Amino acid sequence: MAAEGPARLRVLIVDTRNSGRSAAGERMLRRHLQGHGVSADSIRVTSAGLDAVDGEPMLEAARIEIERHGANAAGFRTRSLSSAIVDAADLIITGTKDEWDVLASRHPHVSRRAFSLSELAFLYDGAVRAAPLAEHAAMLARRRDAARSIPLDFELPPIEHYVEHVSQLGDRIDQAAAWVSSIWAALLPAPTVAEPSADAMRLDAFGVRVAVDFAGADVAPVVAAARRMWSRCLVAGEDDAPVEAALEVTVDRDPAVLAEARARGGLAYDDPSHAIHFLTSSITVRAIERRVGGPVLMHAAGIASPTGEVVGFIAPSGTGKTTLARTLGAHYGYVTDETLAVDSGLGVLAYPKPLSILDRTVGGLKEEWGPESLDLVPVPDAPLRLTRLLLIERDIYADRPVLEELPLLEGLAHLSEQISYLARLPRRLHTLADMVEGVGGLARLRYREARDVIPLMPQLFGRAA
Amino acid sequence: MPATELPGGARVRSVWDDAIERDGQMLVLAGNEVSLLSPVATALVHAARDGITLDALGARLVEDFGAPEGRDPGEVLREFVTALVQRGVIVIEG
């Protein structure tokens, strides 16, 4: 079955003349996406110039760099940037910060989905965001709002040293293209939905049945690790609930095997640590995609009392949710560290996925641990029900945890940034408002160390402290 | 043309997909962006619901809230409009 509808992500690369950086970016990004088996039907990459003359060839230096990095420079012609081209893009990448400024002044309504190349590389650095591709521009814009300092342009040798300048620029563009391609490829829904094998690992991700098949000569350690890490989400083999999302993960050192696997729509890696890292985000995003317009899906950790009351801790990625989930989960039920699913009756759907442990990295990637290995408390058998929602904030000056109730709109404004597919919820902002009012409002919890929150839990669950 | 340079006769219109109002403030969803609007911005987007010129919009806001202290009202208005255009809540017509 071919992917339906228009491209999932339309990327536009913009510079001044469309003959240098943007041309190179277009061709290098296309090459890396193609290497991951991503078709132009899924992610469409084009380029244009703010002050370009239509129909010119690219600069010779750009052509040389494109070909030096193994991409195809053939058939390129410059395009001038029109409003229609701008409006058709989901994500816009500018060559430099100056070009971003010009773009934002001419087309202010796209400034929050436009990023300079080095901003994009910085904002995506180090972590795969477990969010659907359609939400990446808004997510990156919020990361940009929150970041203290972002390198707005690449540091390069002065332009007087032209050869060195161009060559290093070519390398930086190629590196950025390679990294974002691997992220986007892992988060795309498979172009084909293959029938999972009888041996597939079957998981329950907040009620979505996900099947994962493994292949390749070097996949054995990944199979063992995945079954251990996902043990809390595994469903028994005789389970007859229909599979809603199927993935295939191939690990093999042979590039030909990887290419074949990617052509089938699978995820394929040459080393186990990348496979494990991307697998977690892929499973989460594919499960999210199957529940668009259903339960509220929050970027939040969830912790359950023995009788099923759940406290949700809301925060952007990389701000302490996992540490909090791990610390509190040693004493109370571990519901999830990242994606909390709440239905319209405030019922919580558990997703006890592996946790990305911040203080350990393997090959530059965060290490993933299963809740079983971390000895976290399982969720109770009782039905899970949301009882409290907190925005969390680390504060090194907080001698003890401080709870501060937030006015409804202010709370909703913060919460809405951490909701997947908000615009597709049945009653959008009103669905969120009902949920928040159903748990007595939103509060901000400021704390220094995750362990400081442990004594607060009985009170948060709604029992006598 | 940047919103900061729009002539007084230019028309703007507000657009949103969902909104909740409390105590003079408004939370709006426009596309994928959620914005919490101040009382002045809330009055602005209400006045621009069916399209309005910048001159008329500025006069309405000065009438409701008074002129901004020590600033050119037209300049302040254009700053508001620019921010709201970036958040997708205001579109420039024509």
Coordinates of C-alpha atoms in Angstrom, one line a residue:
Chain A
M1 CA 0.0 0.0 0.0
A2 CA 1.5 3.3 -1.0
A3 CA 1.6 6.3 1.4
E4 CA -1.7 8.2 1.1
G5 CA -2.2 11.9 0.5
P6 CA 0.4 14.6 0.2
A7 CA 4.0 14.5 1.5
R8 CA 4.2 14.1 5.3
L9 CA 6.8 16.9 5.5
R10 CA 7.6 19.6 3.0
V11 CA 11.0 21.1 3.5
L12 CA 12.1 24.3 1.8
I13 CA 15.7 25.5 1.8
V14 CA 16.2 29.2 1.2
D15 CA 19.2 31.4 0.7
T16 CA 19.8 34.6 -1.3
R17 CA 20.5 33.3 -4.8
N18 CA 19.6 29.6 -4.7
S19 CA 22.9 28.8 -6.3
G20 CA 25.1 27.8 -3.3
R21 CA 24.1 26.7 0.2
S22 CA 20.4 26.1 -0.6
A23 CA 21.2 24.1 -3.8
A24 CA 23.8 22.0 -1.8
G25 CA 21.4 21.6 1.1
E26 CA 18.6 20.4 -1.2
R27 CA 20.7 17.8 -3.0
M28 CA 22.6 16.5 0.1
L29 CA 19.3 16.2 2.1
R30 CA 17.7 14.4 -0.7
R31 CA 20.6 12.0 -0.9
H32 CA 20.5 11.1 2.8
L33 CA 16.8 10.7 2.8
Q34 CA 17.0 8.4 -0.2
G35 CA 19.7 6.5 1.6
H36 CA 17.2 5.8 4.4
G37 CA 14.6 4.7 1.8
V38 CA 12.5 7.8 2.3
S39 CA 10.7 8.7 -0.9
A40 CA 9.9 12.2 -2.1
D41 CA 6.2 11.3 -1.6
S42 CA 7.0 11.2 2.2
I43 CA 9.4 14.1 2.6
R44 CA 9.7 16.6 -0.2
V45 CA 12.8 18.8 -0.3
T46 CA 13.0 21.9 -2.5
S47 CA 14.9 25.1 -2.5
A48 CA 14.6 28.7 -3.6
G49 CA 16.4 32.1 -3.4
L50 CA 15.2 35.3 -1.8
D51 CA 16.7 37.3 -4.6
A52 CA 17.3 34.5 -7.1
V53 CA 17.1 34.8 -10.9
D54 CA 15.0 31.9 -12.2
G55 CA 16.5 29.3 -14.3
E56 CA 20.3 29.7 -13.6
P57 CA 22.7 26.8 -12.9
M58 CA 24.2 26.5 -9.4
L59 CA 27.7 27.7 -8.6
E60 CA 30.5 25.5 -9.7
A61 CA 31.8 25.3 -6.0
A62 CA 28.4 24.0 -4.9
R63 CA 28.3 21.4 -7.6
I64 CA 31.8 20.2 -6.6
E65 CA 30.7 19.9 -2.9
I66 CA 27.5 18.1 -3.8
E67 CA 29.4 15.5 -5.9
R68 CA 32.2 15.2 -3.4
H69 CA 29.6 14.1 -0.8
G70 CA 28.1 11.6 -3.2
A71 CA 24.9 13.4 -4.1
N72 CA 23.5 14.2 -7.5
A73 CA 23.9 17.8 -8.8
A74 CA 22.3 17.1 -12.2
G75 CA 19.3 19.0 -13.6
F76 CA 19.3 21.9 -11.0
R77 CA 18.0 25.3 -11.9
T78 CA 17.6 28.3 -9.5
R79 CA 14.1 29.5 -8.4
S80 CA 13.0 32.8 -7.0
L81 CA 11.0 32.6 -3.8
S82 CA 7.3 33.4 -4.1
S83 CA 4.6 33.5 -1.5
A84 CA 3.1 30.4 -2.9
I85 CA 6.4 28.5 -2.4
V86 CA 6.7 29.8 1.1
D87 CA 3.1 28.9 2.0
A88 CA 3.6 25.3 0.7
A89 CA 6.4 24.6 3.2
D90 CA 6.0 23.0 6.6
L91 CA 9.6 23.6 7.6
I92 CA 11.9 26.3 6.1
I93 CA 15.7 26.2 6.5
T94 CA 17.7 29.3 5.6
G95 CA 21.4 29.3 4.8
T96 CA 22.3 32.0 7.3
K97 CA 20.8 34.0 10.0
D98 CA 20.8 37.1 7.8
E99 CA 18.7 35.2 5.3
W100 CA 16.4 34.2 8.1
D101 CA 15.9 37.9 9.0
V102 CA 15.1 38.8 5.4
L103 CA 12.6 35.8 5.1
A104 CA 10.9 36.7 8.4
S105 CA 10.5 40.4 7.4
R106 CA 9.0 39.5 4.0
H107 CA 6.9 36.6 5.2
P108 CA 6.4 37.1 9.0
H109 CA 3.7 34.4 9.3
V110 CA 6.3 31.7 8.6
S111 CA 9.0 32.9 11.0
R112 CA 8.1 30.2 13.6
R113 CA 8.6 27.5 11.1
A114 CA 11.8 28.8 9.7
F115 CA 15.3 28.1 11.1
S116 CA 18.8 28.8 10.0
L117 CA 20.8 25.7 9.1
S118 CA 23.0 26.0 12.2
E119 CA 20.0 26.6 14.4
L120 CA 18.4 23.5 13.1
A121 CA 21.5 21.4 13.7
F122 CA 21.7 22.8 17.2
L123 CA 18.0 22.3 18.0
Y124 CA 18.0 18.7 16.8
D125 CA 21.3 17.9 18.4
G126 CA 21.7 14.8 20.6
A127 CA 18.2 13.7 20.9
V128 CA 15.5 12.2 18.7
R129 CA 12.3 14.0 19.6
A130 CA 9.5 11.5 20.0
A131 CA 7.0 13.7 18.2
P132 CA 5.2 13.3 14.9
L133 CA 7.0 15.1 12.0
A134 CA 4.0 17.4 11.5
E135 CA 4.8 18.9 14.9
H136 CA 8.5 19.4 14.6
A137 CA 8.5 23.0 13.3
A138 CA 6.4 24.1 16.3
M139 CA 8.4 22.0 18.7
L140 CA 11.7 23.4 17.4
A141 CA 10.3 27.0 17.6
R142 CA 9.6 26.4 21.3
R143 CA 13.0 25.0 21.9
R144 CA 14.4 28.1 20.2
D145 CA 12.3 30.3 22.5
A146 CA 13.6 28.5 25.5
A147 CA 17.3 28.3 24.5
R148 CA 19.7 30.8 26.0
S149 CA 22.2 31.0 23.1
I150 CA 22.1 29.2 19.8
P151 CA 24.8 29.4 17.2
L152 CA 23.0 31.4 14.5
D153 CA 25.6 30.6 11.8
F154 CA 28.3 28.0 11.3
E155 CA 31.8 29.1 12.3
L156 CA 33.8 28.8 9.1
P157 CA 37.2 29.9 7.8
P158 CA 37.0 33.5 6.4
I159 CA 35.7 33.7 2.9
E160 CA 39.1 34.9 1.7
H161 CA 40.2 31.3 2.2
Y162 CA 37.6 30.3 -0.3
V163 CA 38.5 26.7 -0.9
E164 CA 38.7 25.9 2.8
H165 CA 35.6 27.9 3.5
V166 CA 33.5 26.1 0.9
S167 CA 34.8 22.6 1.8
Q168 CA 34.1 23.0 5.5
L169 CA 30.7 24.5 4.7
G170 CA 30.0 21.5 2.5
D171 CA 30.9 19.1 5.3
R172 CA 28.7 20.9 7.8
I173 CA 25.7 20.9 5.5
D174 CA 26.3 17.2 4.8
Q175 CA 26.6 16.3 8.5
A176 CA 23.4 18.2 9.3
A177 CA 21.6 16.6 6.4
A178 CA 22.7 13.1 7.6
W179 CA 21.5 13.7 11.2
V180 CA 18.1 15.1 10.4
S181 CA 17.6 12.5 7.7
S182 CA 18.1 9.7 10.3
I183 CA 15.7 11.3 12.7
W184 CA 13.0 12.0 10.1
A185 CA 13.3 8.5 8.6
A186 CA 12.8 6.9 12.0
L187 CA 9.7 9.0 12.7
L188 CA 7.9 8.5 9.4
P189 CA 5.0 6.0 9.3
A190 CA 6.1 3.0 7.2
P191 CA 5.2 3.4 3.5
T192 CA 4.0 -0.2 3.5
V193 CA 2.2 -2.0 6.4
A194 CA 3.7 -5.4 6.3
E195 CA 2.0 -8.3 8.0
P196 CA 4.0 -9.0 11.2
S197 CA 5.5 -12.5 11.6
A198 CA 4.4 -14.9 14.2
D199 CA 7.6 -14.2 16.1
A200 CA 7.1 -10.4 16.1
M201 CA 7.5 -8.6 19.4
R202 CA 4.0 -7.5 20.2
L203 CA 3.6 -4.4 22.4
D204 CA 0.8 -2.4 24.0
A205 CA 1.5 1.3 23.8
F206 CA -1.3 3.1 25.6
G207 CA -3.8 0.7 24.0
V208 CA -2.2 0.6 20.5
R209 CA -0.9 -2.8 19.4
V210 CA 2.5 -2.4 17.9
A211 CA 4.4 -5.4 16.3
V212 CA 8.2 -5.2 15.8
D213 CA 10.0 -7.7 13.6
F214 CA 13.7 -8.1 13.6
A215 CA 16.1 -9.0 10.7
G216 CA 19.7 -8.9 9.7
A217 CA 22.9 -10.7 10.6
D218 CA 23.8 -8.5 13.5
V219 CA 20.3 -8.1 15.1
A220 CA 20.6 -10.7 17.9
P221 CA 21.7 -8.3 20.6
V222 CA 19.0 -5.8 19.6
V223 CA 16.3 -8.5 19.9
A224 CA 17.5 -9.5 23.3
A225 CA 17.8 -5.9 24.6
A226 CA 14.4 -4.9 23.1
R227 CA 12.5 -7.8 24.7
R228 CA 14.2 -6.9 28.1
M229 CA 13.6 -3.2 27.8
W230 CA 10.0 -3.4 26.6
S231 CA 9.1 -6.2 29.0
R232 CA 6.3 -4.1 30.7
C233 CA 4.6 -3.4 27.4
L234 CA 4.9 -7.0 25.9
V235 CA 1.7 -8.7 25.2
A236 CA 1.3 -12.5 25.2
G237 CA 1.7 -14.3 21.8
E238 CA -1.9 -15.6 21.8
D239 CA -3.2 -12.0 22.1
D240 CA -5.7 -11.5 19.2
A241 CA -6.1 -7.7 19.3
P242 CA -5.4 -6.4 15.8
V243 CA -1.9 -5.0 15.1
E244 CA -2.3 -1.3 14.4
A245 CA 1.4 -0.4 13.7
A246 CA 4.1 -2.8 12.4
L247 CA 7.8 -2.1 12.2
E248 CA 10.8 -4.0 11.0
V249 CA 14.2 -3.3 12.4
T250 CA 17.3 -4.6 10.5
V251 CA 20.8 -4.5 11.9
D252 CA 23.5 -5.5 9.5
R253 CA 26.9 -4.3 8.5
D254 CA 26.3 -5.1 4.8
P255 CA 25.1 -1.8 3.1
A256 CA 23.3 -3.9 0.5
V257 CA 21.2 -5.6 3.2
L258 CA 20.4 -2.2 4.8
A259 CA 19.4 -0.7 1.4
E260 CA 17.0 -3.6 0.7
A261 CA 15.5 -3.3 4.2
R262 CA 14.9 0.4 3.8
A263 CA 13.4 -0.1 0.4
R264 CA 10.8 -2.4 2.1
G265 CA 10.0 0.5 4.4
G266 CA 11.9 -0.8 7.4
L267 CA 14.3 0.8 9.8
A268 CA 17.9 -0.3 9.1
Y269 CA 21.1 0.4 11.0
D270 CA 24.7 -0.8 10.9
D271 CA 25.1 -0.9 14.6
P272 CA 22.8 -2.1 17.5
S273 CA 23.0 1.1 19.7
H274 CA 21.5 3.2 16.9
A275 CA 18.8 0.6 16.3
I276 CA 17.8 0.5 20.0
H277 CA 17.8 4.3 20.3
F278 CA 15.6 5.0 17.2
L279 CA 13.3 2.1 17.9
T280 CA 11.9 3.7 21.1
S281 CA 11.0 6.9 19.3
S282 CA 9.7 5.1 16.3
I283 CA 7.3 3.0 18.4
T284 CA 6.1 6.0 20.4
V285 CA 5.5 8.2 17.3
R286 CA 3.7 5.4 15.4
A287 CA 1.5 4.7 18.3
I288 CA 0.7 8.4 18.6
E289 CA -0.2 8.6 14.9
R290 CA -2.7 5.8 15.5
R291 CA -4.5 7.7 18.3
V292 CA -4.8 11.1 16.7
G293 CA -8.1 12.7 17.8
G294 CA -8.5 10.1 20.5
P295 CA -7.2 10.4 24.1
V296 CA -5.2 13.5 25.1
L297 CA -1.5 12.5 24.5
M298 CA 0.8 14.6 26.7
H299 CA 4.6 14.9 26.9
A300 CA 4.4 13.9 30.5
A301 CA 5.6 11.3 33.0
G302 CA 3.0 9.4 35.0
I303 CA 3.2 7.9 38.4
A304 CA 0.5 5.7 40.0
S305 CA -0.6 5.1 43.6
P306 CA -1.3 1.5 44.6
T307 CA -5.0 2.2 44.2
G308 CA -4.6 3.6 40.6
E309 CA -4.5 7.4 41.1
V310 CA -2.1 8.9 38.6
V311 CA -0.1 12.1 38.9
G312 CA 1.1 13.6 35.6
F313 CA 4.3 15.6 35.5
I314 CA 4.4 17.7 32.3
A315 CA 7.6 19.1 30.8
P316 CA 9.4 19.4 27.5
S317 CA 12.0 16.8 26.5
G318 CA 15.3 16.9 28.3
T319 CA 14.0 18.8 31.4
G320 CA 13.9 16.1 34.0
K321 CA 10.8 14.0 33.4
T322 CA 12.7 10.8 33.0
T323 CA 14.8 11.4 36.2
L324 CA 11.6 12.1 38.1
A325 CA 9.9 9.0 36.7
R326 CA 12.8 6.8 37.6
T327 CA 13.1 8.3 41.1
L328 CA 9.4 8.2 42.0
G329 CA 8.9 4.9 40.1
A330 CA 11.2 3.2 42.7
H331 CA 8.4 3.8 45.2
Y332 CA 5.2 4.1 43.1
G333 CA 3.8 2.6 39.9
Y334 CA 5.7 3.6 36.8
V335 CA 3.1 4.5 34.2
T336 CA 5.4 6.2 31.6
D337 CA 8.3 8.7 31.4
E338 CA 7.3 10.5 28.2
T339 CA 3.8 10.0 26.7
L340 CA 0.8 10.1 29.1
A341 CA -2.5 9.1 27.4
V342 CA -5.7 10.3 29.1
D343 CA -9.2 9.5 27.8
S344 CA -12.2 11.8 28.1
G345 CA -13.2 10.2 31.4
L346 CA -9.8 10.9 32.9
G347 CA -8.8 7.2 32.5
V348 CA -5.0 6.7 32.0
L349 CA -3.6 4.3 29.5
A350 CA -0.2 3.0 30.7
Y351 CA 2.9 3.1 28.5
P352 CA 5.8 1.8 30.7
K353 CA 8.4 2.2 27.9
P354 CA 12.2 2.1 28.3
L355 CA 13.7 5.2 29.9
S356 CA 16.5 7.3 28.3
I357 CA 19.0 7.7 31.1
L358 CA 20.6 11.1 30.8
D359 CA 23.9 10.4 32.6
R360 CA 24.9 7.5 30.3
T361 CA 25.6 7.8 26.6
V362 CA 26.7 5.2 24.2
G363 CA 28.3 6.4 21.0
G364 CA 26.8 9.9 21.6
L365 CA 23.3 8.5 22.1
K366 CA 21.4 8.4 25.4
E367 CA 21.3 4.9 26.8
E368 CA 17.9 3.2 27.2
W369 CA 17.0 1.1 30.2
G370 CA 13.9 -1.0 30.7
P371 CA 11.8 -0.4 33.9
E372 CA 12.4 -4.0 35.0
S373 CA 16.2 -3.4 34.9
L374 CA 15.8 -0.2 37.0
D375 CA 13.5 -2.2 39.4
L376 CA 10.6 0.3 39.0
V377 CA 7.3 -0.5 40.6
P378 CA 4.7 -1.9 38.1
V379 CA 1.4 -0.2 37.7
P380 CA -1.3 -1.6 40.0
D381 CA -4.1 -3.9 38.6
A382 CA -6.7 -1.2 39.5
P383 CA -8.0 1.0 36.7
L384 CA -5.7 4.1 36.3
R385 CA -7.3 7.5 36.7
L386 CA -5.7 10.9 36.4
T387 CA -5.9 12.8 39.7
R388 CA -3.4 15.6 39.4
L389 CA -1.5 17.4 36.7
L390 CA 1.7 19.4 37.4
L391 CA 4.0 21.4 35.2
I392 CA 7.5 20.7 36.6
E393 CA 10.4 23.0 36.8
R394 CA 13.9 22.3 38.3
D395 CA 14.9 25.1 40.7
I396 CA 18.3 24.8 42.4
Y397 CA 17.2 27.4 44.9
A398 CA 14.1 25.5 46.1
D399 CA 15.0 24.3 49.6
R400 CA 11.8 22.1 49.5
P401 CA 9.3 21.5 46.7
V402 CA 7.0 24.4 46.0
L403 CA 3.5 24.0 44.5
E404 CA 1.9 27.0 42.9
E405 CA -1.6 26.9 41.4
L406 CA -1.8 28.5 38.0
P407 CA -4.7 30.5 36.5
L408 CA -6.6 28.3 34.0
L409 CA -5.5 30.1 30.8
E410 CA -1.9 30.4 31.8
G411 CA -1.8 26.7 32.7
L412 CA -3.5 25.7 29.4
A413 CA -1.0 27.9 27.5
H414 CA 1.9 25.9 29.0
L415 CA 0.1 22.5 28.8
S416 CA -0.9 23.0 25.1
E417 CA 2.8 23.1 24.1
Q418 CA 3.1 19.6 25.4
I419 CA 0.1 18.0 23.6
S420 CA 0.4 15.9 20.4
Y421 CA -2.1 16.8 17.7
L422 CA -3.9 19.4 19.8
A423 CA -5.7 20.8 16.7
R424 CA -7.2 17.3 16.0
L425 CA -8.7 16.8 19.5
P426 CA -12.5 16.6 19.3
R427 CA -13.0 20.0 21.1
R428 CA -9.4 21.2 20.9
L429 CA -8.7 23.7 23.7
H430 CA -12.0 22.9 25.4
T431 CA -11.0 19.2 25.6
L432 CA -7.9 20.3 27.5
A433 CA -9.8 22.7 29.7
D434 CA -12.2 19.9 30.7
M435 CA -9.3 17.6 31.6
V436 CA -7.6 20.3 33.6
E437 CA -10.7 21.3 35.4
G438 CA -11.5 17.6 36.0
V439 CA -8.3 17.3 38.1
G440 CA -8.8 20.6 40.0
G441 CA -6.6 22.8 37.8
L442 CA -3.0 22.9 36.9
A443 CA -0.1 23.7 39.3
R444 CA 3.5 24.3 38.9
L445 CA 5.9 22.2 40.9
R446 CA 9.3 23.6 41.5
Y447 CA 11.9 21.3 43.1
R448 CA 15.6 20.9 43.4
E449 CA 16.1 17.2 43.3
A450 CA 13.7 14.5 42.1
R451 CA 14.0 12.7 45.5
D452 CA 12.6 15.9 47.2
V453 CA 9.3 15.1 45.6
I454 CA 8.9 11.6 47.1
P455 CA 7.4 12.8 50.4
L456 CA 4.9 14.9 48.5
M457 CA 3.4 12.0 46.7
P458 CA 0.7 10.9 49.2
Q459 CA -0.7 14.5 49.1
L460 CA -0.5 14.6 45.3
F461 CA -2.4 11.3 45.0
G462 CA -5.2 12.9 47.1
R463 CA -4.7 11.1 50.4
A464 CA -3.8 12.6 53.8
A465 CA -0.1 13.6 53.8
Chain B
M1 CA 5.7 44.2 3.1
P2 CA 6.7 43.8 6.8
A3 CA 3.8 44.6 9.1
T4 CA 5.8 47.3 10.7
E5 CA 5.6 49.3 7.5
L6 CA 2.0 48.8 6.7
P7 CA 0.0 51.9 5.7
G8 CA -2.9 53.0 7.9
G9 CA -5.4 52.0 5.2
A10 CA -4.1 48.4 5.1
R11 CA -6.8 45.9 6.3
V12 CA -6.1 43.1 8.8
R13 CA -8.4 40.3 9.9
S14 CA -8.1 37.9 12.8
V15 CA -8.4 34.1 12.4
W16 CA -8.4 31.3 14.9
D17 CA -9.6 27.7 15.2
D18 CA -10.6 27.7 18.8
A19 CA -10.5 30.1 21.7
I20 CA -11.2 30.3 25.5
E21 CA -11.7 33.6 27.3
R22 CA -11.3 34.4 30.9
D23 CA -10.9 37.7 32.8
G24 CA -10.2 39.7 29.6
Q25 CA -7.5 37.4 28.4
M26 CA -7.9 34.9 25.5
L27 CA -6.2 31.7 24.7
V28 CA -6.3 31.0 21.0
L29 CA -5.4 28.1 18.8
A30 CA -4.5 29.1 15.2
G31 CA -3.2 26.2 13.1
N32 CA -0.7 24.4 15.4
E33 CA 0.1 27.4 17.5
V34 CA -1.5 28.3 20.8
S35 CA -1.1 31.9 22.1
L36 CA -2.2 33.5 25.3
L37 CA -3.3 37.1 24.5
S38 CA -3.1 40.0 26.8
P39 CA -6.3 42.2 27.3
V40 CA -5.1 44.6 24.6
A41 CA -4.3 41.8 22.1
T42 CA -7.7 40.2 23.0
A43 CA -9.5 43.5 22.2
L44 CA -7.4 43.8 19.0
V45 CA -8.3 40.4 17.6
H46 CA -12.0 40.9 18.5
A47 CA -12.1 44.2 16.7
A48 CA -10.4 42.6 13.6
R49 CA -12.8 39.6 13.5
D50 CA -14.4 40.8 10.2
G51 CA -11.5 42.8 8.9
I52 CA -10.6 46.4 9.8
T53 CA -8.1 49.0 8.6
L54 CA -5.1 49.7 10.8
D55 CA -6.2 53.3 11.3
A56 CA -9.7 52.2 12.6
L57 CA -8.1 49.5 14.7
G58 CA -5.7 51.9 16.3
A59 CA -8.5 54.4 17.1
R60 CA -10.6 51.7 18.7
L61 CA -7.8 50.5 20.9
V62 CA -6.9 54.1 22.0
E63 CA -10.5 54.7 22.8
D64 CA -10.7 51.5 25.0
F65 CA -7.2 51.6 26.6
G66 CA -5.9 55.1 26.1
A67 CA -2.8 56.1 24.1
P68 CA 0.4 54.2 25.1
E69 CA 2.6 56.4 27.3
G70 CA 5.5 58.1 25.6
R71 CA 5.1 56.0 22.4
D72 CA 3.6 56.5 19.0
P73 CA 0.3 54.6 19.0
G74 CA 0.7 53.6 15.4
E75 CA 4.1 52.1 16.1
V76 CA 2.9 50.2 19.1
L77 CA -0.1 48.9 17.1
R78 CA 2.2 47.7 14.3
E79 CA 4.3 45.8 16.9
F80 CA 1.2 44.1 18.2
V81 CA 0.1 43.2 14.6
T82 CA 3.5 41.9 13.7
A83 CA 3.6 39.6 16.7
L84 CA 0.1 38.4 16.0
V85 CA 0.9 37.8 12.3
Q86 CA 3.8 35.6 13.4
R87 CA 1.5 33.6 15.7
G88 CA -1.0 33.1 12.8
V89 CA -3.8 35.0 14.6
I90 CA -3.8 38.0 12.3
V91 CA -3.6 38.0 8.5
I92 CA -3.0 41.0 6.3
E93 CA -5.7 41.2 3.7
G94 CA -5.2 41.9 0.0

